[in-house]
PDB file of C-alpha atoms in Angstrom:
ATOM      1  CA  MET P   1     -13.916 -41.347  -0.688  1.00 59.00           C
ATOM      2  CA  VAL P   2     -14.145 -38.502  -3.371  1.00 57.00           C
ATOM      3  CA  LYS P   3     -11.623 -35.827  -3.213  1.00 67.00           C
ATOM      4  CA  PRO P   4     -12.815 -32.723  -4.245  1.00 63.00           C
ATOM      5  CA  SER P   5     -11.144 -31.074  -7.130  1.00 66.00           C
ATOM      6  CA  ASN P   6      -8.578 -27.888  -7.263  1.00 67.00           C
ATOM      7  CA  VAL P   7     -11.661 -25.667  -9.046  1.00 64.00           C
ATOM      8  CA  GLU P   8     -14.161 -26.267  -6.174  1.00 66.00           C
ATOM      9  CA  LEU P   9     -11.650 -25.628  -3.343  1.00 64.00           C
ATOM     10  CA  LEU P  10     -10.586 -22.469  -4.965  1.00 66.00           C
ATOM     11  CA  TYR P  11     -14.339 -21.708  -5.155  1.00 72.00           C
ATOM     12  CA  ASN P  12     -14.941 -22.406  -1.667  1.00 84.00           C
ATOM     13  CA  TYR P  13     -11.986 -20.331  -0.627  1.00 85.00           C
ATOM     14  CA  ASP P  14     -13.139 -17.520  -2.611  1.00 86.00           C
ATOM     15  CA  LYS P  15     -16.913 -17.614  -0.993  1.00 88.00           C
ATOM     16  CA  LEU P  16     -15.379 -17.449   2.509  1.00 88.00           C
ATOM     17  CA  LEU P  17     -13.153 -14.664   1.507  1.00 89.00           C
ATOM     18  CA  GLU P  18     -16.194 -12.633   0.351  1.00 91.00           C
ATOM     19  CA  ARG P  19     -18.048 -13.783   3.326  1.00 89.00           C
ATOM     20  CA  LEU P  20     -14.817 -12.677   5.748  1.00 90.00           C
ATOM     21  CA  TYR P  21     -14.746  -9.144   3.574  1.00 91.00           C
ATOM     22  CA  GLU P  22     -18.441  -8.590   4.058  1.00 91.00           C
ATOM     23  CA  LYS P  23     -18.196  -8.698   8.185  1.00 91.00           C
ATOM     24  CA  LEU P  24     -15.083  -6.569   8.608  1.00 88.00           C
ATOM     25  CA  PRO P  25     -15.724  -3.186   9.721  1.00 80.00           C
ATOM     26  CA  THR P  26     -15.431  -0.034   7.266  1.00 76.00           C
ATOM     27  CA  ARG P  27     -11.576   1.570   7.356  1.00 70.00           C
ATOM     28  CA  GLY P  28     -13.021   4.649   7.560  1.00 63.00           C
ATOM     29  CA  ALA P  29     -15.404   3.426  10.677  1.00 56.00           C
ATOM     30  CA  ARG P  30     -12.242   2.807  12.463  1.00 55.00           C
ATOM     31  CA  ALA P  31     -10.152   5.969  11.753  1.00 55.00           C
ATOM     32  CA  SER P  32     -12.410   7.894  13.430  1.00 59.00           C
ATOM     33  CA  ARG P  33     -12.462   6.172  16.966  1.00 66.00           C
ATOM     34  CA  PHE P  34      -9.706   8.704  18.347  1.00 71.00           C
ATOM     35  CA  GLU P  35      -7.161  11.335  17.235  1.00 84.00           C
ATOM     36  CA  LEU P  36      -3.768  11.288  18.456  1.00 87.00           C
ATOM     37  CA  PRO P  37      -2.376  14.563  20.019  1.00 90.00           C
ATOM     38  CA  ARG P  38       0.471  16.082  18.601  1.00 94.00           C
ATOM     39  CA  MET P  39       3.938  14.716  20.461  1.00 94.00           C
ATOM     40  CA  VAL P  40       5.849  17.242  22.178  1.00 96.00           C
ATOM     41  CA  VAL P  41       9.308  15.712  21.794  1.00 96.00           C
ATOM     42  CA  GLU P  42      12.549  17.192  23.418  1.00 96.00           C
ATOM     43  CA  ARG P  43      16.321  16.389  23.020  1.00 95.00           C
ATOM     44  CA  VAL P  44      18.511  16.293  26.122  1.00 94.00           C
ATOM     45  CA  GLY P  45      22.009  15.364  25.486  1.00 94.00           C
ATOM     46  CA  GLY P  46      21.943  11.657  23.948  1.00 95.00           C
ATOM     47  CA  LYS P  47      18.489  11.150  24.959  1.00 96.00           C
ATOM     48  CA  THR P  48      14.666  11.845  23.253  1.00 96.00           C
ATOM     49  CA  ILE P  49      12.157  12.491  25.606  1.00 96.00           C
ATOM     50  CA  ILE P  50       8.344  12.613  25.097  1.00 96.00           C
ATOM     51  CA  ARG P  51       6.667  15.238  27.340  1.00 96.00           C
ATOM     52  CA  ASN P  52       3.317  14.367  26.841  1.00 96.00           C
ATOM     53  CA  PHE P  53       3.482  10.812  26.988  1.00 96.00           C
ATOM     54  CA  ARG P  54       1.013  10.134  29.860  1.00 96.00           C
ATOM     55  CA  GLN P  55      -1.506  11.808  27.861  1.00 95.00           C
ATOM     56  CA  LEU P  56      -0.682   9.712  24.796  1.00 94.00           C
ATOM     57  CA  CYS P  57      -1.033   6.491  26.680  1.00 94.00           C
ATOM     58  CA  ASP P  58      -4.482   7.909  28.022  1.00 93.00           C
ATOM     59  CA  VAL P  59      -5.537   8.154  24.328  1.00 90.00           C
ATOM     60  CA  VAL P  60      -4.945   4.690  23.351  1.00 90.00           C
ATOM     61  CA  ARG P  61      -5.638   3.307  26.663  1.00 89.00           C
ATOM     62  CA  ARG P  62      -2.478   2.027  27.670  1.00 92.00           C
ATOM     63  CA  GLU P  63      -0.463   1.882  30.925  1.00 93.00           C
ATOM     64  CA  PRO P  64       2.483   4.459  30.372  1.00 87.00           C
TER      65      PRO P  64
END
């Protein structure tokens, strides 16, 4: 059995990596999906309260 040389392995790795990057979506397309509202934060005693927490969860489609 013939083992591939390190050069051949590197070449294959580079080709695979190139294919991966071609299939990934562009960064600009992902950033424009949604915009988070400004957080309304309040300190009460020693606690920090986010007043619009439910709204933030709704935007990112998560349960509060």
